[in-house]
CSV table of C-alpha atoms and ligand atoms in Angstrom, one decimal:
chain,number,residue,atom,x,y,z
P,28,MET,CA,-22.7,4.4,3.7
P,29,LEU,CA,-22.9,1.0,2.7
P,30,ALA,CA,-26.1,-0.5,4.4
P,31,TYR,CA,-26.9,-4.1,3.6
P,32,ASP,CA,-30.6,-5.1,4.6
P,33,SER,CA,-30.2,-8.4,4.0
P,34,HIS,CA,-28.5,-11.9,3.9
P,35,TYR,CA,-27.5,-14.1,1.7
P,36,TYR,CA,-27.6,-17.2,1.2
P,37,GLY,CA,-29.2,-19.8,-1.0
P,38,GLY,CA,-27.5,-17.7,-4.2
P,39,ALA,CA,-29.6,-15.2,-3.1
P,40,TRP,CA,-30.4,-11.9,-0.8
P,41,GLN,CA,-32.6,-12.9,1.4
P,42,ALA,CA,-34.4,-11.1,4.3
P,43,SER,CA,-33.7,-11.2,7.7
P,44,ARG,CA,-35.9,-12.9,10.0
P,45,GLY,CA,-35.6,-9.8,12.9
P,46,ALA,CA,-36.2,-6.0,12.7
P,47,GLY,CA,-32.8,-5.5,14.1
P,48,VAL,CA,-30.0,-3.5,12.6
P,49,ILE,CA,-26.8,-2.9,13.8
P,50,ASP,CA,-24.9,0.3,13.2
P,51,VAL,CA,-21.1,0.0,12.0
P,52,LEU,CA,-19.7,2.9,13.5
P,53,SER,CA,-16.2,5.0,11.8
P,54,SER,CA,-13.4,4.5,14.0
P,55,ALA,CA,-12.3,7.5,13.1
P,56,THR,CA,-14.8,9.6,13.1
P,57,GLU,CA,-17.4,8.2,15.4
P,58,ALA,CA,-20.0,8.6,12.2
P,59,VAL,CA,-22.1,5.7,11.3
P,60,VAL,CA,-20.7,4.1,7.9
P,61,GLY,CA,-22.3,1.0,7.5
P,62,ARG,CA,-25.7,-1.2,8.7
P,63,VAL,CA,-25.7,-4.7,8.4
P,64,PRO,CA,-29.0,-6.3,9.6
P,65,ARG,CA,-29.1,-8.0,13.1
P,66,GLY,CA,-29.6,-12.0,12.4
P,67,THR,CA,-31.7,-14.5,14.4
P,68,PRO,CA,-31.6,-18.1,14.5
P,69,ASP,CA,-34.6,-18.7,11.9
P,70,ASP,CA,-31.4,-16.9,9.8
P,71,VAL,CA,-28.8,-19.1,10.5
P,72,ASP,CA,-31.2,-22.1,9.7
P,73,GLN,CA,-32.4,-21.0,6.8
P,74,ALA,CA,-28.6,-20.7,5.7
P,75,VAL,CA,-27.4,-23.9,6.8
P,76,ARG,CA,-29.8,-25.7,5.1
P,77,ALA,CA,-29.1,-24.0,1.9
P,78,ALA,CA,-25.9,-25.1,2.8
P,79,ARG,CA,-26.3,-28.9,2.9
P,80,ALA,CA,-28.5,-28.5,0.2
P,81,ALA,CA,-25.4,-27.2,-1.8
P,82,PHE,CA,-22.4,-29.8,-0.2
P,83,GLU,CA,-24.8,-32.6,-2.4
P,84,THR,CA,-23.1,-31.4,-5.5
P,85,TRP,CA,-20.6,-29.3,-4.4
P,86,SER,CA,-18.8,-31.9,-3.2
P,87,GLN,CA,-19.2,-33.5,-6.0
P,88,VAL,CA,-17.3,-30.7,-8.4
P,89,PRO,CA,-14.1,-31.6,-9.5
P,90,PRO,CA,-11.0,-29.8,-7.7
P,91,GLU,CA,-9.8,-28.1,-10.7
P,92,GLN,CA,-13.5,-26.9,-11.0
P,93,ARG,CA,-13.5,-25.6,-7.6
P,94,ALA,CA,-10.2,-23.8,-8.0
P,95,ASN,CA,-11.5,-22.1,-11.3
P,96,TRP,CA,-14.7,-20.5,-9.1
P,97,LEU,CA,-12.2,-19.3,-6.8
P,98,ASP,CA,-9.9,-17.5,-9.8
P,99,LYS,CA,-13.2,-16.2,-10.5
P,100,LEU,CA,-14.0,-14.5,-7.0
P,101,ALA,CA,-10.3,-12.8,-6.6
P,102,ALA,CA,-10.8,-11.5,-10.4
P,103,ALA,CA,-14.5,-10.1,-9.0
P,104,LEU,CA,-12.8,-8.7,-6.1
P,105,LYS,CA,-10.3,-6.9,-7.6
P,106,PRO,CA,-12.1,-4.0,-9.0
P,107,ARG,CA,-13.6,-3.7,-5.3
P,108,VAL,CA,-10.1,-3.5,-3.5
P,109,PRO,CA,-10.1,0.5,-2.7
P,110,GLN,CA,-14.1,0.2,-1.8
P,111,ILE,CA,-12.7,-2.2,0.6
P,112,ALA,CA,-10.1,-1.6,2.0
P,113,GLU,CA,-11.6,2.3,2.8
P,114,LEU,CA,-15.0,0.5,4.8
P,115,ILE,CA,-11.9,-1.5,6.3
P,116,SER,CA,-10.0,1.8,7.3
P,117,HIS,CA,-13.3,2.9,9.0
P,118,GLU,CA,-14.4,-0.4,10.4
P,119,VAL,CA,-11.0,-1.1,11.9
P,120,GLY,CA,-8.7,1.9,11.9
P,121,THR,CA,-6.4,0.8,9.7
P,122,ALA,CA,-4.3,3.2,7.8
P,123,LEU,CA,-5.8,3.2,4.0
P,124,SER,CA,-2.0,2.2,2.7
P,125,TYR,CA,-2.1,-0.1,4.9
P,126,SER,CA,-5.5,-1.5,5.1
P,127,THR,CA,-5.0,-1.7,1.3
P,128,LYS,CA,-2.5,-3.8,1.0
P,129,VAL,CA,-2.4,-5.8,4.0
P,130,GLN,CA,-6.3,-5.9,4.8
P,131,VAL,CA,-7.6,-5.7,1.2
P,132,GLU,CA,-4.8,-7.5,-1.6
P,133,PHE,CA,-3.6,-9.6,0.6
P,134,PRO,CA,-6.5,-12.0,0.9
P,135,VAL,CA,-7.8,-12.0,-3.0
P,136,THR,CA,-4.2,-13.0,-3.3
P,137,MET,CA,-4.6,-15.4,-1.0
P,138,ILE,CA,-7.9,-16.6,-2.4
P,139,GLY,CA,-5.8,-17.1,-6.2
P,140,MET,CA,-3.6,-19.5,-3.5
P,141,ASN,CA,-5.9,-21.7,-2.3
P,142,ALA,CA,-7.3,-22.2,-5.8
P,143,ARG,CA,-3.1,-23.0,-7.1
P,144,PHE,CA,-2.6,-25.8,-3.5
P,145,ILE,CA,-6.1,-27.3,-4.1
P,146,ARG,CA,-5.5,-28.3,-7.9
P,147,SER,CA,-2.0,-29.7,-6.7
P,148,ALA,CA,-2.9,-31.1,-3.4
P,149,ALA,CA,-2.5,-35.2,-3.1
P,150,LEU,CA,-6.5,-36.0,-2.8
P,151,GLU,CA,-5.8,-39.9,-2.8
P,152,GLU,CA,-2.9,-42.1,-1.5
P,153,GLU,CA,-2.3,-46.0,-1.3
P,154,LEU,CA,-1.1,-47.7,2.0
P,155,GLY,CA,-0.8,-51.7,1.9
P,156,THR,CA,-4.2,-52.3,0.6
P,157,SER,CA,-5.9,-49.2,1.4
P,158,LEU,CA,-7.0,-46.7,-0.2
P,159,VAL,CA,-7.1,-43.7,1.4
P,160,VAL,CA,-8.9,-41.1,0.6
P,161,LYS,CA,-9.1,-37.2,1.5
P,162,GLU,CA,-13.0,-35.9,1.5
P,163,PRO,CA,-14.5,-32.8,2.4
P,164,VAL,CA,-15.9,-32.3,5.8
P,165,GLY,CA,-19.1,-30.9,4.8
P,166,VAL,CA,-20.6,-27.5,5.9
P,167,VAL,CA,-18.3,-25.5,7.9
P,168,GLY,CA,-19.8,-22.8,10.1
P,169,CYS,CA,-16.9,-19.8,10.1
P,170,ILE,CA,-17.0,-16.8,12.5
P,171,THR,CA,-14.6,-14.1,12.2
P,172,PRO,CA,-13.2,-11.2,14.2
P,173,TRP,CA,-12.8,-7.8,13.5
P,174,ASN,CA,-9.3,-6.7,13.2
P,175,TYR,CA,-8.4,-7.8,9.7
P,176,PRO,CA,-11.8,-8.6,8.7
P,177,LEU,CA,-11.6,-9.8,4.8
P,178,HIS,CA,-8.3,-11.9,5.6
P,179,GLN,CA,-9.6,-13.9,8.4
P,180,VAL,CA,-13.0,-14.6,6.1
P,181,VAL,CA,-10.8,-15.7,3.5
P,182,CYS,CA,-7.7,-18.2,5.8
P,183,LYS,CA,-11.5,-19.5,6.3
P,184,ILE,CA,-13.8,-20.0,3.6
P,185,ALA,CA,-10.9,-20.1,0.9
P,186,PRO,CA,-9.5,-23.5,1.8
P,187,ALA,CA,-12.9,-24.7,3.0
P,188,LEU,CA,-14.6,-24.0,-0.4
P,189,ALA,CA,-11.7,-25.4,-1.9
P,190,ALA,CA,-11.8,-29.0,-0.2
P,191,GLY,CA,-15.2,-29.0,-1.7
P,192,CYS,CA,-17.1,-27.8,1.8
P,193,THR,CA,-20.0,-24.9,1.8
P,194,VAL,CA,-19.8,-22.6,4.2
P,195,VAL,CA,-22.1,-20.1,6.6
P,196,LEU,CA,-20.2,-17.1,7.8
P,197,LYS,CA,-20.9,-14.7,10.5
P,198,PRO,CA,-18.5,-11.5,9.8
P,199,ALA,CA,-18.0,-9.6,13.0
P,200,GLU,CA,-20.7,-7.2,14.6
P,201,LEU,CA,-17.8,-4.7,14.8
P,202,ALA,CA,-16.4,-5.3,10.9
P,203,PRO,CA,-19.3,-6.9,8.6
P,204,LEU,CA,-19.2,-4.5,5.2
P,205,SER,CA,-16.2,-6.4,3.4
P,206,ALA,CA,-18.0,-9.5,3.5
P,207,GLY,CA,-21.6,-8.0,2.6
P,208,MET,CA,-19.0,-7.2,-0.3
P,209,LEU,CA,-17.9,-10.8,-0.9
P,210,ALA,CA,-21.1,-11.7,-0.9
P,211,GLU,CA,-22.0,-9.3,-3.6
P,212,ALA,CA,-18.3,-10.2,-6.0
P,213,ALA,CA,-19.8,-14.2,-5.8
P,214,HIS,CA,-23.1,-13.4,-6.9
P,215,GLU,CA,-21.5,-11.3,-9.7
P,216,ILE,CA,-19.4,-14.2,-11.0
P,217,GLY,CA,-22.7,-16.9,-10.2
P,218,LEU,CA,-21.0,-19.5,-7.3
P,219,PRO,CA,-23.9,-22.3,-7.2
P,220,ALA,CA,-26.1,-21.0,-4.9
P,221,GLY,CA,-25.6,-22.8,-1.6
P,222,VAL,CA,-22.3,-23.0,-1.6
P,223,LEU,CA,-21.5,-19.5,0.0
P,224,ASN,CA,-23.7,-18.1,2.8
P,225,ILE,CA,-23.6,-15.6,4.9
P,226,VAL,CA,-25.9,-14.2,7.7
P,227,PHE,CA,-25.1,-11.0,9.7
P,228,GLY,CA,-25.5,-11.1,13.5
P,229,GLU,CA,-24.2,-11.2,16.6
P,230,GLY,CA,-21.7,-13.6,18.4
P,231,LYS,CA,-24.2,-15.1,20.8
P,232,VAL,CA,-26.8,-15.3,18.9
P,233,VAL,CA,-26.5,-15.9,15.1
P,234,GLY,CA,-22.7,-17.2,16.1
P,235,GLU,CA,-24.0,-19.4,18.8
P,236,ALA,CA,-26.7,-20.5,16.9
P,237,ILE,CA,-24.3,-21.6,13.6
P,238,VAL,CA,-21.9,-23.4,16.1
P,239,ALA,CA,-24.6,-25.6,17.9
P,240,HIS,CA,-26.7,-26.4,14.5
P,241,ARG,CA,-26.7,-30.1,13.9
P,242,GLY,CA,-26.4,-29.2,10.5
P,243,VAL,CA,-23.0,-28.1,10.4
P,244,ASP,CA,-20.1,-30.0,10.6
P,245,MET,CA,-17.4,-28.2,11.3
P,246,VAL,CA,-17.1,-25.0,13.4
P,247,SER,CA,-14.0,-22.6,12.5
P,248,PHE,CA,-13.5,-20.2,14.7
P,249,THR,CA,-11.6,-17.0,15.5
P,250,GLY,CA,-11.5,-14.8,17.9
P,251,SER,CA,-11.2,-13.6,21.6
P,252,LEU,CA,-10.4,-16.9,24.1
P,253,ALA,CA,-13.4,-16.4,26.1
P,254,ALA,CA,-15.4,-16.6,23.1
P,255,GLY,CA,-13.2,-19.7,21.4
P,256,ARG,CA,-14.0,-21.1,25.3
P,257,ARG,CA,-17.7,-21.4,25.0
P,258,VAL,CA,-17.9,-22.3,20.6
P,259,ALA,CA,-15.3,-25.3,21.8
P,260,ALA,CA,-17.7,-26.5,24.3
P,261,VAL,CA,-21.2,-25.8,22.5
P,262,ALA,CA,-19.5,-28.0,19.4
P,263,GLY,CA,-18.3,-30.0,21.3
P,264,ASP,CA,-21.9,-31.4,22.2
P,265,GLY,CA,-22.3,-32.0,18.6
P,266,ILE,CA,-18.8,-33.2,18.2
P,267,LYS,CA,-17.7,-31.6,16.0
P,268,ARG,CA,-14.7,-30.5,15.0
P,269,VAL,CA,-13.6,-27.1,15.7
P,270,CYS,CA,-10.9,-25.1,14.3
P,271,LEU,CA,-9.7,-22.0,16.9
P,272,GLU,CA,-7.6,-19.4,16.5
P,273,LEU,CA,-7.2,-17.4,19.4
P,274,GLY,CA,-5.0,-15.3,21.5
P,275,GLY,CA,-1.4,-14.0,21.7
P,276,LYS,CA,1.1,-13.0,24.1
P,277,SER,CA,4.2,-13.5,21.8
P,278,ALA,CA,7.4,-12.6,22.9
P,279,PHE,CA,10.3,-11.3,21.0
P,280,VAL,CA,13.7,-12.5,21.9
P,281,VAL,CA,16.0,-9.9,21.5
P,282,LEU,CA,20.1,-12.0,22.4
P,283,ASP,CA,23.0,-10.3,23.7
P,284,ASP,CA,24.7,-10.3,20.4
P,285,ALA,CA,21.5,-9.0,17.7
P,286,PRO,CA,22.4,-5.7,15.9
P,287,PHE,CA,19.9,-3.7,18.5
P,288,GLU,CA,19.7,-1.2,16.2
P,289,LYS,CA,18.2,-2.7,13.8
P,290,ALA,CA,16.3,-5.7,16.1
P,291,ILE,CA,14.6,-3.3,18.7
P,292,PRO,CA,12.3,-1.2,15.6
P,293,ALA,CA,11.4,-4.4,13.7
P,294,GLY,CA,10.1,-5.0,17.2
P,295,VAL,CA,8.4,-2.0,18.1
P,296,ASN,CA,7.3,-1.9,14.4
P,297,ASN,CA,5.7,-6.0,15.0
P,298,CYS,CA,4.4,-5.0,18.1
P,299,MET,CA,2.4,-2.1,16.5
P,300,GLN,CA,1.0,-3.5,13.9
P,301,ASN,CA,-2.8,-2.4,13.5
P,302,SER,CA,-2.7,-0.4,16.5
P,303,GLY,CA,-1.4,-3.4,18.0
P,304,GLN,CA,-4.7,-4.9,17.3
P,305,THR,CA,-2.8,-8.2,15.7
P,306,CYS,CA,-3.3,-11.7,17.4
P,307,SER,CA,0.4,-12.7,16.5
P,308,ALA,CA,2.0,-9.1,17.6
P,309,TRP,CA,5.7,-9.7,19.5
P,310,THR,CA,4.2,-7.8,22.9
P,311,ARG,CA,6.5,-9.0,25.2
P,312,MET,CA,10.1,-7.8,24.0
P,313,LEU,CA,12.9,-10.1,25.8
P,314,VAL,CA,15.9,-8.4,26.0
P,315,PRO,CA,19.0,-9.2,28.2
P,316,ARG,CA,19.2,-7.4,31.9
P,317,ALA,CA,22.5,-5.2,31.2
P,318,ARG,CA,21.6,-3.7,27.8
P,319,HIS,CA,17.3,-3.5,29.1
P,320,ASP,CA,18.0,1.3,29.2
P,321,GLU,CA,19.7,0.5,26.0
P,322,ALA,CA,16.5,-0.9,24.2
P,323,VAL,CA,14.1,1.0,25.8
P,324,GLU,CA,16.1,4.3,24.4
P,325,LEU,CA,16.2,2.4,20.8
P,326,ALA,CA,12.2,1.3,21.1
P,327,LYS,CA,10.8,5.1,22.1
P,328,THR,CA,12.7,6.7,19.0
P,329,GLN,CA,11.4,4.1,16.7
P,330,LEU,CA,7.9,4.4,18.3
P,331,ALA,CA,7.9,7.8,18.2
P,332,LYS,CA,8.5,7.5,14.0
P,333,LEU,CA,5.2,5.9,14.3
P,334,THR,CA,2.9,8.6,13.8
P,335,LEU,CA,-0.5,8.3,15.6
P,336,GLY,CA,-3.9,10.3,13.8
P,337,ASP,CA,-6.8,10.2,11.1
P,338,PRO,CA,-6.4,7.0,9.1
P,339,PHE,CA,-6.7,8.6,6.0
P,340,ASP,CA,-4.4,11.3,6.0
P,341,GLY,CA,-1.3,9.9,4.4
P,342,ALA,CA,1.4,10.3,7.1
P,343,THR,CA,-0.1,8.3,9.1
P,344,ARG,CA,0.9,4.5,10.4
P,345,LEU,CA,-1.5,3.9,13.4
P,346,GLY,CA,-4.6,5.0,13.8
P,347,PRO,CA,-7.0,4.6,16.2
P,348,LEU,CA,-8.5,1.6,18.0
P,349,ALA,CA,-11.9,-0.6,16.7
P,350,SER,CA,-14.0,0.3,19.0
P,351,ALA,CA,-14.7,2.6,22.6
P,352,ALA,CA,-15.0,-1.1,24.1
P,353,GLN,CA,-11.7,-2.1,22.9
P,354,ARG,CA,-9.9,1.9,23.5
P,355,ASP,CA,-11.1,1.3,27.5
P,356,ARG,CA,-10.3,-2.2,27.5
P,357,VAL,CA,-7.0,-0.8,26.2
P,358,LEU,CA,-6.4,2.1,29.2
P,359,GLY,CA,-7.8,-0.5,31.3
P,360,TYR,CA,-4.3,-2.5,31.0
P,361,ILE,CA,-2.5,0.7,30.9
P,362,ASP,CA,-3.9,1.3,34.3
P,363,ARG,CA,-2.9,-1.8,35.3
P,364,GLY,CA,0.4,-1.4,34.3
P,365,LYS,CA,1.2,1.6,36.1
P,366,SER,CA,-0.4,0.2,39.1
P,367,GLU,CA,1.4,-3.3,39.3
P,368,GLY,CA,4.8,-0.9,39.5
P,369,ALA,CA,6.0,-1.5,35.9
P,370,ALA,CA,7.5,1.6,34.3
P,371,LEU,CA,6.1,4.1,31.5
P,372,ALA,CA,8.1,5.4,28.9
P,373,ALA,CA,6.1,6.1,26.2
P,374,GLY,CA,2.6,7.0,25.8
P,375,GLY,CA,0.1,5.9,29.0
P,376,GLY,CA,-2.5,7.5,27.4
P,377,ARG,CA,-5.3,9.1,25.1
P,378,PRO,CA,-4.1,12.0,22.4
P,379,SER,CA,-5.4,15.0,23.6
P,380,ASN,CA,-5.1,16.4,19.9
P,381,LEU,CA,-7.2,13.9,18.6
P,382,PRO,CA,-10.6,14.3,20.9
P,383,ASN,CA,-12.9,12.0,18.1
P,384,GLY,CA,-12.0,8.5,17.4
P,385,TYR,CA,-11.1,5.7,20.1
P,386,TYR,CA,-7.5,6.7,19.3
P,387,VAL,CA,-4.6,5.6,22.6
P,388,GLU,CA,-1.6,6.6,22.4
P,389,PRO,CA,1.2,4.2,21.3
P,390,THR,CA,2.5,3.1,24.9
P,391,ILE,CA,5.8,1.2,26.1
P,392,PHE,CA,6.4,0.0,29.7
P,393,ALA,CA,9.6,-0.6,30.2
P,394,ASN,CA,10.6,-3.0,33.4
P,395,VAL,CA,7.9,-5.7,33.5
P,396,GLU,CA,8.1,-8.6,35.2
P,397,PRO,CA,6.6,-12.3,34.0
P,398,GLY,CA,4.0,-11.9,36.4
P,399,MET,CA,2.3,-8.7,36.0
P,400,THR,CA,-0.6,-8.7,34.5
P,401,ILE,CA,-0.1,-6.8,31.2
P,402,ALA,CA,2.9,-9.5,30.2
P,403,GLN,CA,0.5,-12.6,30.8
P,404,GLU,CA,-3.2,-10.8,28.9
P,405,GLU,CA,-3.8,-10.2,25.9
P,406,ILE,CA,-3.9,-6.1,25.0
P,407,PHE,CA,-4.9,-6.3,21.5
P,408,GLY,CA,-3.7,-2.5,21.4
P,409,PRO,CA,-0.5,-1.3,21.0
P,410,VAL,CA,0.9,-1.3,24.0
P,411,LEU,CA,4.5,-3.1,24.3
P,412,SER,CA,5.9,-4.6,27.4
P,413,VAL,CA,9.8,-4.7,27.9
P,414,LEU,CA,10.9,-7.5,30.3
P,415,PRO,CA,14.2,-8.0,31.2
P,416,TYR,CA,16.1,-11.8,31.4
P,417,ASP,CA,18.9,-13.3,32.6
P,418,GLY,CA,20.3,-15.5,30.1
P,419,GLU,CA,19.3,-17.5,27.3
P,420,ASP,CA,17.8,-19.5,29.2
P,421,ASP,CA,16.1,-17.6,31.1
P,422,ALA,CA,15.0,-15.6,28.1
P,423,VAL,CA,13.0,-19.3,27.3
P,424,ARG,CA,11.4,-19.5,30.2
P,425,ILE,CA,10.0,-16.4,30.4
P,426,ALA,CA,9.1,-16.4,26.3
P,427,ASN,CA,7.2,-20.1,27.4
P,428,ASP,CA,5.2,-18.5,30.9
P,429,SER,CA,1.8,-17.7,29.1
P,430,ILE,CA,-1.1,-19.5,28.3
P,431,TYR,CA,-0.8,-18.8,24.5
P,432,GLY,CA,1.8,-20.3,22.1
P,433,LEU,CA,1.0,-18.1,18.5
P,434,ALA,CA,4.0,-16.3,17.5
P,435,GLY,CA,7.1,-15.1,18.4
P,436,GLY,CA,10.5,-14.2,17.2
P,437,VAL,CA,14.2,-13.9,17.4
P,438,TRP,CA,17.0,-12.0,17.0
P,439,SER,CA,20.6,-12.7,17.6
P,440,ALA,CA,24.0,-12.2,15.4
P,441,THR,CA,24.5,-15.4,14.1
P,442,LYS,CA,21.2,-18.0,12.5
P,443,GLU,CA,22.2,-20.9,14.1
P,444,ARG,CA,22.1,-19.3,17.3
P,445,ALA,CA,18.7,-18.2,16.5
P,446,LEU,CA,17.1,-21.2,15.3
P,447,ASP,CA,18.7,-23.0,18.3
P,448,VAL,CA,16.1,-20.7,20.9
P,449,ALA,CA,13.0,-20.6,18.2
P,450,ARG,CA,12.9,-24.4,18.1
P,451,ARG,CA,12.9,-23.8,22.5
P,452,LEU,CA,9.7,-22.0,21.6
P,453,ARG,CA,6.3,-23.7,22.0
P,454,THR,CA,4.5,-21.4,19.3
P,455,GLY,CA,3.0,-21.9,16.2
P,456,GLN,CA,5.1,-19.2,14.4
P,457,VAL,CA,8.8,-18.1,14.9
P,458,ASP,CA,10.7,-15.7,12.7
P,459,ILE,CA,14.1,-15.4,13.2
P,460,ASN,CA,16.7,-12.4,12.1
P,461,GLY,CA,14.0,-10.7,10.5
P,462,ALA,CA,12.2,-13.3,8.4
P,463,ARG,CA,9.2,-11.6,7.0
P,464,PHE,CA,5.6,-13.1,6.7
P,465,ASN,CA,5.3,-16.4,4.6
P,466,ALA,CA,2.4,-16.4,3.3
P,467,LEU,CA,3.1,-20.5,2.5
P,468,ALA,CA,3.7,-21.4,6.0
P,469,PRO,CA,1.1,-22.4,8.8
P,470,PHE,CA,-0.4,-20.5,11.0
P,471,GLY,CA,-1.9,-20.8,14.0
P,472,GLY,CA,-1.4,-21.9,18.0
P,473,TYR,CA,0.2,-24.0,20.8
P,474,LYS,CA,-1.3,-24.5,24.0
P,475,GLN,CA,-4.6,-22.0,24.2
P,476,SER,CA,-3.4,-20.2,21.6
P,477,GLY,CA,-5.5,-22.6,19.4
P,478,VAL,CA,-6.4,-26.0,17.4
P,479,GLY,CA,-5.2,-26.3,14.1
P,480,ARG,CA,-3.9,-24.3,11.2
P,481,GLU,CA,-4.4,-21.4,8.6
P,482,ILE,CA,-2.9,-20.4,5.9
P,483,GLY,CA,-1.0,-21.9,3.1
P,484,PRO,CA,-1.5,-25.6,1.7
P,485,HIS,CA,-1.8,-27.5,5.5
P,486,ALA,CA,-4.6,-24.9,5.7
P,487,LEU,CA,-6.7,-27.3,3.3
P,488,ASP,CA,-6.2,-30.8,5.9
P,489,GLU,CA,-7.8,-28.6,8.0
P,490,PHE,CA,-11.4,-29.6,5.4
P,491,PHE,CA,-10.6,-33.2,4.7
P,492,GLN,CA,-12.1,-36.6,6.3
P,493,LEU,CA,-9.7,-39.4,5.6
P,494,LYS,CA,-11.4,-42.3,3.8
P,495,ALA,CA,-10.1,-45.8,4.0
P,496,ILE,CA,-10.9,-47.7,1.6
P,497,GLN,CA,-9.6,-51.8,2.3
P,498,GLN,CA,-9.3,-53.2,-1.1
J,4,ADP,P1,-13.3,-9.7,19.4
J,4,ADP,O1,-13.7,-8.8,19.9
J,4,ADP,O2,-11.9,-9.9,18.7
J,4,ADP,O3,-13.9,-9.9,18.2
J,4,ADP,P2,-14.6,-12.0,20.4
J,4,ADP,O4,-14.1,-13.3,20.4
J,4,ADP,O5,-15.7,-11.3,20.9
J,4,ADP,O6,-12.9,-11.6,19.8
J,4,ADP,O7,-15.8,-12.4,18.8
J,4,ADP,C1,-15.3,-13.0,18.0
J,4,ADP,C2,-16.3,-13.5,16.7
J,4,ADP,O8,-16.7,-14.3,17.5
J,4,ADP,C3,-17.1,-12.5,16.3
J,4,ADP,O9,-17.9,-12.3,15.1
J,4,ADP,C4,-18.1,-12.6,17.6
J,4,ADP,O10,-19.2,-11.9,17.3
J,4,ADP,C5,-18.4,-14.2,17.6
J,4,ADP,N1,-18.7,-14.4,19.2
J,4,ADP,C6,-18.6,-14.0,20.2
J,4,ADP,N2,-19.0,-15.0,21.0
J,4,ADP,C7,-19.7,-16.0,20.3
J,4,ADP,C8,-20.3,-17.1,20.5
J,4,ADP,N3,-20.8,-17.2,21.8
J,4,ADP,N4,-20.3,-18.0,19.7
J,4,ADP,C9,-20.3,-17.8,18.8
J,4,ADP,N5,-19.7,-16.6,18.2
J,4,ADP,C10,-19.3,-15.9,19.3
């Protein structure tokens, strides 16, 4: 049990201005494992004032010194890795070994990477008679979801702080505990007061107060399309810069010459990572019609290897979903798939051997048509749709038939052919022939998947303004 009774701003833990609390539940046992205060707009106002005051000095700290602070922050988080991983496994349901690596070690590494990026960033450029300088945007409001709680926070705060911005962060109410531990680490190293401020609470109250606050210059938001639309509208009223990382319905295009025995399992694994609670997951698998049934059999074989169970059991690959609401939402989509005529090939309900916790069986639908709800809407759970296509152009058309454009995959026997199809996909990322995630690569959406990019050196630019000085 980890309970915070305060917010963290102005370099100190500060009593909440409201009396409410938010209980954090274990997704595996449904027991209370943590608690944070339910913040108010008043708390936000105090935190933004602290961030504004700190911006005056932090923006003038030389980049090399800001980089050193990030290195110190990463070092202070390292001994906390096991505890944070355990907390996130409770909050989100992620299997502990994956949680340790992906939910915690990777973001800690990413803090250090941002230190390197700002050390080597070119912040001035001469263009004709102008000196063009990159300056920090100002106070950044960061609002994050629960699926990769520390990662999503680090994707925002590390480049923001590196660029010279100060931050007011509102972590997801379902998974706020790692943000509390981040504040502890920042406090321990003596990060200057007001540089990193955290207010716990609900999106509609605390989140919206951050977005609307006149002292906030920019909003960096990751979450659902519906909430992102609201954030963009409120931020638009104040003509604020926004960076939005929203949903996805990514397609994995398996070309007819691909080695199916390798490609299909890779596609299943990608779709199911973090029990499908991943915005970039390849939730649509596009296969040549003539090889559809073969692909579905291979997908079922792979799925059977992904053991569903307690996130703290070493044999578990897939844990529960993060909340009862999420479980019910996913089950609702599964019902929708059945009623719209998709063929249920595996899973499709709650596992009878796991009565407690928010478990949903990993599920495959076959013969899914592009217009079906399960092929269009983001489900955010362990549900794979297999869609048959007729020829390469049809595959590209189906892949791009989405309001989203976040990620995707292509697999072919030849790299050139895969690359050719990858160039035709309207998405921010594409992995070809099983290529791995690259922590230097910009990550973000085309279309309604969002605005702006996170991760890697390009992320820094989101947090800069350009000033031209004619000389
Ligand atoms: P998820 O269910 O993936 O967490 P949401 O989009 O509901 O997706 O939430 C993502 C984050 O956005 C959370 O921190 C949530 O509290 C916050 N949020 C939700 N609605 C709003 C809003 N209207 N304004 C600002 N933040 C919001």
